[in-house]
XYZ file of C-alpha atoms in Angstrom:
458
model
C -84.042 -18.466 29.701
C -83.915 -21.030 32.452
C -81.457 -21.120 35.294
C -79.171 -23.753 33.716
C -78.702 -21.815 30.473
C -77.962 -18.666 32.432
C -75.384 -20.521 34.475
C -73.632 -21.854 31.319
C -73.468 -18.401 29.809
C -71.906 -17.028 32.985
C -69.315 -19.817 32.889
C -68.448 -19.122 29.238
C -68.159 -15.399 29.978
C -65.898 -16.057 32.952
C -63.774 -18.449 30.859
C -63.363 -15.930 28.040
C -62.526 -13.177 30.547
C -59.944 -15.420 32.191
C -58.325 -16.255 28.852
C -58.229 -12.578 27.851
C -56.749 -11.691 31.231
C -54.045 -14.327 30.808
C -53.267 -13.177 27.262
C -53.123 -9.521 28.293
C -51.005 -10.416 31.294
C -48.545 -12.318 29.130
C -48.363 -9.436 26.653
C -47.714 -6.969 29.487
C -44.989 -9.285 30.810
C -43.513 -9.654 27.324
C -43.463 -5.921 26.648
C -42.451 -4.687 30.095
C -40.016 -7.407 31.113
C -38.842 -9.528 28.190
C -38.616 -6.705 25.592
C -37.759 -3.902 28.012
C -34.221 -3.529 26.680
C -35.388 -3.210 23.090
C -37.870 -0.453 23.949
C -35.289 1.385 26.024
C -33.001 1.409 22.985
C -35.802 2.668 20.737
C -36.678 5.368 23.245
C -33.060 6.426 23.544
C -32.746 6.644 19.763
C -35.528 9.206 19.759
C -33.539 11.676 21.865
C -29.916 10.391 21.939
C -27.679 11.146 18.940
C -24.359 9.448 18.163
C -22.105 10.693 15.390
C -18.803 9.276 14.160
C -15.910 11.720 13.879
C -13.602 10.603 11.052
C -9.830 10.883 11.422
C -7.737 12.597 8.778
C -5.322 10.256 7.006
C -1.678 11.021 7.668
C 0.286 12.834 4.994
C 3.446 11.627 3.256
C 6.259 14.062 2.466
C 9.524 14.065 0.541
C 12.649 14.894 2.535
C 12.219 18.629 1.799
C 8.623 18.455 3.165
C 7.119 18.741 -0.313
C 3.847 16.736 -0.129
C 3.937 13.340 -1.827
C 0.476 12.275 -0.596
C -2.049 14.564 1.042
C -5.821 14.948 1.454
C -8.281 17.255 -0.245
C -11.961 17.942 0.358
C -14.236 17.159 -2.570
C -17.933 16.360 -2.714
C -20.330 13.583 -3.685
C -23.953 13.916 -4.781
C -26.414 11.657 -2.994
C -30.048 11.215 -4.060
C -32.769 9.736 -1.837
C -35.316 8.477 -4.433
C -38.063 8.164 -1.811
C -37.895 11.913 -1.193
C -37.730 12.988 -4.847
C -41.137 14.131 -6.071
C -40.084 15.344 -9.527
C -37.709 12.652 -10.741
C -37.604 13.716 -14.400
C -36.813 17.308 -13.421
C -34.051 16.158 -11.046
C -32.505 13.972 -13.762
C -32.550 16.840 -16.244
C -31.075 19.400 -13.822
C -28.271 17.094 -12.630
C -27.310 15.794 -16.070
C -25.807 19.088 -17.196
C -23.567 19.370 -14.110
C -22.562 15.751 -13.567
C -21.730 14.943 -17.196
C -24.175 12.038 -17.060
C -27.148 11.443 -19.344
C -30.688 12.166 -18.168
C -31.676 8.557 -18.853
C -28.767 7.227 -16.806
C -29.701 9.377 -13.809
C -33.431 8.724 -14.140
C -32.939 4.942 -14.266
C -31.107 5.115 -10.939
C -33.596 7.337 -9.084
C -36.861 6.000 -10.558
C -37.795 3.993 -7.446
C -38.864 4.518 -3.850
C -35.647 3.397 -2.159
C -34.293 5.206 0.887
C -30.687 4.776 -0.292
C -28.785 4.322 -3.525
C -24.996 4.714 -4.031
C -23.813 8.297 -4.709
C -24.455 9.374 -8.279
C -20.945 10.803 -8.555
C -17.815 11.281 -6.442
C -15.010 13.846 -6.520
C -17.074 16.904 -7.395
C -15.306 20.235 -7.022
C -16.612 22.815 -4.574
C -17.938 24.820 -7.528
C -19.839 21.824 -8.923
C -21.205 20.978 -5.492
C -22.397 24.561 -4.954
C -24.165 24.595 -8.329
C -26.190 21.543 -7.317
C -26.876 22.913 -3.831
C -28.177 26.164 -5.357
C -30.792 24.191 -7.323
C -32.455 23.233 -4.005
C -33.730 19.949 -5.391
C -35.756 17.954 -2.880
C -34.104 14.621 -2.063
C -30.695 15.694 -3.455
C -27.864 16.172 -0.953
C -24.246 17.292 -1.407
C -21.956 15.443 1.008
C -18.282 16.365 1.608
C -15.709 13.573 1.299
C -11.983 13.420 1.980
C -10.003 12.268 -1.067
C -6.370 11.148 -1.181
C -4.389 13.378 -3.485
C -0.969 12.778 -5.033
C 0.113 16.276 -6.162
C 2.916 15.041 -8.432
C 0.853 12.401 -10.218
C 3.091 9.511 -11.291
C 6.129 10.634 -9.286
C 7.227 7.842 -6.880
C 3.870 6.108 -7.365
C 5.360 2.626 -6.940
C 6.878 3.712 -3.648
C 3.713 5.395 -2.387
C 0.910 3.028 -3.474
C -2.646 4.414 -3.318
C -5.816 4.608 -1.202
C -8.878 2.798 -2.567
C -12.494 3.944 -2.564
C -13.134 2.512 0.916
C -10.240 4.487 2.415
C -7.824 1.566 2.733
C -4.181 1.871 1.684
C -3.072 -0.522 -1.044
C 0.480 -1.451 -2.008
C 3.789 0.069 -0.930
C 3.859 2.719 1.839
C 0.096 3.316 1.806
C -0.458 -0.416 2.324
C 2.516 -1.152 4.604
C 1.634 1.663 7.046
C -2.138 1.702 6.465
C -3.103 1.302 10.141
C -0.808 4.119 11.238
C -1.766 6.434 8.364
C -5.544 6.151 8.651
C -5.676 7.065 12.352
C -8.505 6.310 14.799
C -11.989 7.788 14.404
C -13.798 9.461 17.304
C -17.422 9.651 18.519
C -19.727 12.330 19.910
C -22.851 11.651 22.017
C -25.590 14.235 22.593
C -29.322 14.801 23.135
C -31.806 16.072 20.568
C -35.309 17.467 20.792
C -38.428 16.223 19.007
C -37.381 18.104 15.864
C -33.984 16.435 15.791
C -32.033 19.516 16.918
C -29.021 18.858 19.184
C -29.311 20.820 22.426
C -26.723 19.109 24.656
C -23.418 17.245 24.144
C -22.944 14.563 26.796
C -19.535 13.217 25.794
C -17.001 13.315 23.000
C -14.135 11.034 22.055
C -11.815 13.016 19.794
C -10.506 11.452 16.602
C -6.792 10.748 16.375
C -5.485 11.789 12.994
C -3.121 9.437 11.206
C 0.654 9.578 11.498
C 2.563 11.699 8.978
C 5.571 10.143 7.211
C 8.619 12.051 6.002
C 10.571 10.027 3.420
C 14.266 9.932 2.628
C 13.386 10.459 -1.046
C 14.727 13.737 -2.392
C 12.018 15.379 -4.496
C 14.394 16.758 -7.151
C 16.525 13.600 -7.382
C 13.409 11.427 -7.649
C 12.089 13.577 -10.504
C 15.390 13.425 -12.430
C 15.762 9.690 -11.771
C 12.357 8.918 -13.261
C 13.097 11.142 -16.246
C 16.400 9.368 -16.990
C 14.903 5.908 -16.453
C 11.964 6.546 -18.782
C 14.185 7.815 -21.597
C 16.595 4.863 -21.156
C 13.850 2.225 -21.258
C 12.385 3.828 -24.371
C 15.783 4.297 -26.033
C 16.755 0.634 -25.640
C 13.175 -0.622 -26.162
C 13.242 -2.525 -22.884
C 10.115 -3.985 -21.313
C 10.787 -2.287 -17.991
C 13.500 -0.841 -15.799
C 14.371 0.066 -12.212
C 16.724 2.721 -10.886
C 17.640 3.368 -7.240
C 19.949 5.944 -5.672
C 21.218 5.345 -2.125
C 23.712 6.896 0.272
C 26.286 4.114 0.860
C 27.308 5.383 4.311
C 23.751 5.508 5.693
C 21.531 3.220 3.607
C 19.222 6.185 2.980
C 17.228 5.847 -0.279
C 17.344 9.144 -2.191
C 15.365 7.928 -5.203
C 13.575 4.741 -6.239
C 11.977 4.530 -9.653
C 10.411 1.944 -11.940
C 9.101 2.173 -15.479
C 6.423 1.750 -16.747
C 4.518 3.506 -13.999
C 1.018 4.913 -13.282
C -0.820 7.815 -11.647
C -2.168 6.817 -8.190
C -4.849 9.504 -8.494
C -6.236 7.408 -11.373
C -5.433 3.898 -10.106
C -8.954 2.726 -10.972
C -8.356 3.602 -14.624
C -5.538 1.031 -14.935
C -6.860 -2.014 -16.882
C -6.862 -5.249 -14.913
C -4.404 -6.912 -17.277
C -1.923 -4.063 -16.691
C -2.084 -3.906 -12.897
C 1.379 -5.400 -12.613
C 2.376 -1.742 -12.858
C 1.318 -1.345 -9.190
C 4.327 -3.471 -8.167
C 7.612 -1.919 -7.055
C 10.025 -4.120 -8.982
C 12.998 -2.526 -7.221
C 12.152 -4.721 -4.232
C 9.757 -7.374 -5.570
C 11.296 -8.597 -8.844
C 14.461 -10.724 -8.423
C 16.662 -11.244 -11.496
C 20.005 -12.837 -12.289
C 22.335 -9.873 -11.613
C 24.905 -10.770 -14.284
C 28.314 -9.106 -14.525
C 27.637 -6.396 -11.920
C 28.196 -9.297 -9.497
C 31.885 -9.679 -10.384
C 33.288 -6.882 -8.150
C 31.576 -8.479 -5.139
C 33.176 -11.885 -5.749
C 36.554 -10.287 -6.499
C 36.357 -8.266 -3.261
C 35.629 -11.515 -1.381
C 38.682 -13.198 -2.950
C 40.929 -10.238 -2.053
C 39.472 -10.106 1.461
C 40.148 -13.849 1.870
C 43.783 -13.400 0.667
C 43.240 -15.648 -2.350
C 44.382 -12.923 -4.762
C 45.572 -9.305 -4.765
C 44.734 -6.598 -7.330
C 48.042 -7.198 -9.133
C 47.833 -11.020 -9.078
C 48.305 -12.345 -12.634
C 47.228 -15.436 -14.538
C 46.662 -16.471 -18.143
C 43.100 -17.137 -19.258
C 41.694 -18.539 -22.484
C 38.505 -17.759 -24.351
C 36.646 -20.601 -22.628
C 36.846 -23.173 -19.869
C 35.045 -26.507 -19.538
C 33.597 -27.627 -16.193
C 31.939 -31.023 -15.960
C 31.268 -30.940 -19.689
C 29.805 -27.409 -19.622
C 31.612 -24.719 -21.626
C 31.920 -21.200 -20.186
C 33.006 -18.482 -22.633
C 34.096 -14.882 -22.399
C 31.393 -12.486 -23.574
C 33.388 -11.738 -26.743
C 34.536 -15.351 -27.287
C 38.079 -13.965 -27.251
C 40.967 -14.863 -24.936
C 42.347 -11.961 -22.882
C 45.582 -13.827 -22.157
C 47.635 -12.640 -19.181
C 45.561 -10.431 -16.878
C 45.862 -8.861 -13.461
C 42.770 -9.093 -11.240
C 42.132 -5.411 -11.995
C 42.120 -6.219 -15.710
C 39.800 -9.176 -15.108
C 37.199 -6.682 -13.889
C 37.982 -4.208 -16.679
C 37.468 -6.952 -19.274
C 34.534 -8.519 -17.396
C 36.179 -11.905 -17.959
C 33.835 -14.825 -17.188
C 36.607 -17.413 -17.572
C 38.849 -15.647 -15.060
C 35.948 -15.343 -12.587
C 35.471 -19.105 -12.824
C 39.084 -19.494 -11.623
C 38.357 -17.066 -8.746
C 35.374 -19.198 -7.704
C 37.654 -22.289 -7.560
C 40.045 -20.450 -5.239
C 37.228 -19.413 -2.932
C 35.253 -22.671 -2.910
C 31.514 -23.133 -2.382
C 31.317 -22.644 1.388
C 33.413 -19.473 1.428
C 31.548 -17.962 -1.525
C 28.244 -18.701 0.187
C 29.423 -17.084 3.426
C 30.366 -13.859 1.630
C 27.102 -13.792 -0.345
C 25.203 -14.012 2.928
C 27.318 -11.211 4.390
C 26.465 -9.108 1.330
C 22.770 -9.620 2.160
C 21.734 -12.027 -0.589
C 19.123 -14.698 0.035
C 17.206 -12.566 2.565
C 15.078 -9.435 2.583
C 16.819 -6.126 3.197
C 14.074 -5.152 5.654
C 13.154 -1.897 3.927
C 9.718 -0.650 5.002
C 7.912 -1.506 1.776
C 5.469 -4.358 1.267
C 5.998 -7.386 -0.979
C 9.794 -7.362 -0.725
C 11.256 -10.685 -1.891
C 14.506 -12.300 -0.706
C 15.759 -13.574 -4.062
C 17.144 -17.079 -4.479
C 20.417 -18.185 -2.894
C 20.603 -21.951 -2.495
C 22.736 -23.623 0.170
C 26.229 -24.578 -1.080
C 25.539 -28.297 -0.682
C 23.062 -27.899 -3.537
C 25.615 -26.179 -5.816
C 27.259 -28.099 -8.605
C 30.735 -27.015 -9.720
C 29.099 -25.392 -12.742
C 26.721 -23.394 -10.502
C 29.622 -22.278 -8.334
C 31.328 -20.981 -11.475
C 28.292 -19.222 -12.949
C 27.407 -17.558 -9.635
C 30.816 -15.853 -9.735
C 29.605 -13.808 -12.715
C 26.026 -13.335 -11.539
C 24.153 -16.293 -13.019
C 22.478 -19.113 -11.097
C 21.447 -16.667 -8.348
C 18.630 -14.109 -8.254
C 18.489 -10.797 -6.404
C 16.393 -7.657 -6.413
C 17.849 -4.366 -7.685
C 17.871 -3.107 -4.084
C 19.909 -6.109 -2.888
C 22.512 -5.594 -5.628
C 22.708 -1.865 -4.879
C 23.067 -2.468 -1.148
C 25.848 -5.033 -1.595
C 27.692 -2.748 -4.035
C 27.297 0.150 -1.596
C 29.129 -1.904 1.028
C 32.218 -1.794 -1.228
C 31.918 2.022 -1.260
C 31.422 2.108 2.512
C 34.540 0.423 3.819
C 32.901 -2.998 3.615
C 29.991 -2.091 5.910
C 26.581 -3.361 4.800
C 23.889 -0.884 5.885
C 20.153 -1.320 6.418
C 18.362 0.422 3.516
C 15.624 2.742 4.734
C 13.091 5.013 3.077
C 11.329 6.650 6.068
C 13.277 9.568 7.559
C 10.876 10.219 10.432
C 7.256 10.009 11.541
C 5.096 12.670 13.191
C 2.156 11.369 15.240
C -1.189 13.068 15.977
C 0.287 14.931 18.965
C 3.230 16.294 16.974
C 5.770 13.889 18.476
C 8.564 13.050 16.030
C 10.343 9.707 15.742
C 13.462 9.819 13.551
C 15.157 6.816 11.953
C 18.915 6.343 12.322
C 21.400 4.534 10.039
C 21.899 0.906 11.049
C 24.858 -1.304 10.200
C 23.926 -4.903 9.394
C 27.359 -6.505 9.083
C 30.951 -5.985 7.972
C 30.861 -7.822 4.641
C 34.580 -7.310 3.883
C 37.324 -5.437 5.734
C 38.108 -1.835 4.918
C 41.576 -2.863 3.660
C-alpha cells in the first residue's frame, strides 16, 4: 500500500468517525435535552403512584327521612384476556355464576387484549365472592357504587335516574346532578420496584355529594300513586297526573304521573316508550277546561264586576262573531246567581263574565295567577304553557278562555292558581326540596315564598 492510498483511508476513517460523533452527539442532545421531560415522566411513573378517590353521590330522602334514592355497593367482573391462560376453563367456570353461556363468554375473552368491557355489572357480594374463590388467573372482581331506588316506581318521575356513566338524567337527578355527584379526590404516593406503596406524599379528600330532603310525604306519595293508577285504569285514560300541595306554603306533598317506570330498571324501558321518563305534571301543558271557571269568577268578583249573589238570565247558547258557544248539556239554566253559574259550570254565563272583565283585565289576572310562565319549581323541563298577549285575542278566544279553552297550562300551574284562592289570594312559589345537607353536614332549609297577591282576601 503506497502512501497516497494510506492517506485516503485515514481521511475516510476520520470522516466516518466525525459523522458518528455528530450523530451520537445529536442523539445525546435529543435524549438529554429535548426529550428530558418525557423521560422524567416515565421515571416518575415507575415509583410515583396516583389514585383517584371517587365521591359518594348524595342521597335523596322523603320528608320523613325515608330514602328515596341511595347508593349500594355491588360488583363487576373484569377479565384481562392477555392474562388468561385457560380461556375455555374460565368461560365454563364463569358461565354458571353469571347466567351467560360459555360460548358468549369465550367469544369475548378469546383474544390477547389488555382490556375488554366488564362481562357483567351489579353482581351481589355472594356472586362476587364465588368468582373470587375460583382464583382464576386474569379474572378480577371490582366493586362499583350503584344508585338504588328502594321503593322502585314510587316518585320515579320526580326523582329521575343515574345512567351507567354515573350522570343524573331527568328530574331531580338531572337538575341537581353537579351537586349530587360531588367532587372526587386524589392521593399521591411512592411505590417500590414491586409496586407496593410505602409512602403517601399528599392526599386531596373527595367531597361527597349533597343530600336532598324533599317535601314529598312518603305515605301521601304512595297513596296518591295508588289512587291515580286505579283512576286511569278505571276510566281507560291514556295517562294522568295528580299533585297535592299545601296552599299556604307551596310545599309539594305528592306528585304522581301514570304510566310510570322503575328507575332501577330504566335501561329496560323500550325506546319507543321512553316518554314515560317525563314528569307531565310540569312538562305537559293542556287546555285546563272548566276547572278554570272559579279563577275567572274570582277575578270578576275582585274587580267588582259581579258579586256572588249577582243574577242574570242565560240561554243554552250564545253566538260571538258567528261562533256558537253552548252549555255542556245544551240546556238553558235560566236565571242564575254567580254561585249557581259555578255549580252548573255554565259556559254561556262565563262568556258574559269575560265581556264584563275585558281582554286586558282578564290577561292581567291570568298573569297574576302565574299562567304563561314557569312556576320555578326545581325540576327540569318545566314548560310555561301558552298565554298569548290580549292584542292577539279575538272576542271568541276571550270567551273560550273564561272556561279554560284557548289557553294551555301544566297541572302544577292550575293547582298553584287554585291554591291561591284557598290561601287568601296569595300565589306561592311551589317547591319540592325541603332542605339540603352538604358534605360537611351543613343544612340549608327552603322557606315558603310569596310570588304575588292574585286577588284580595275579601
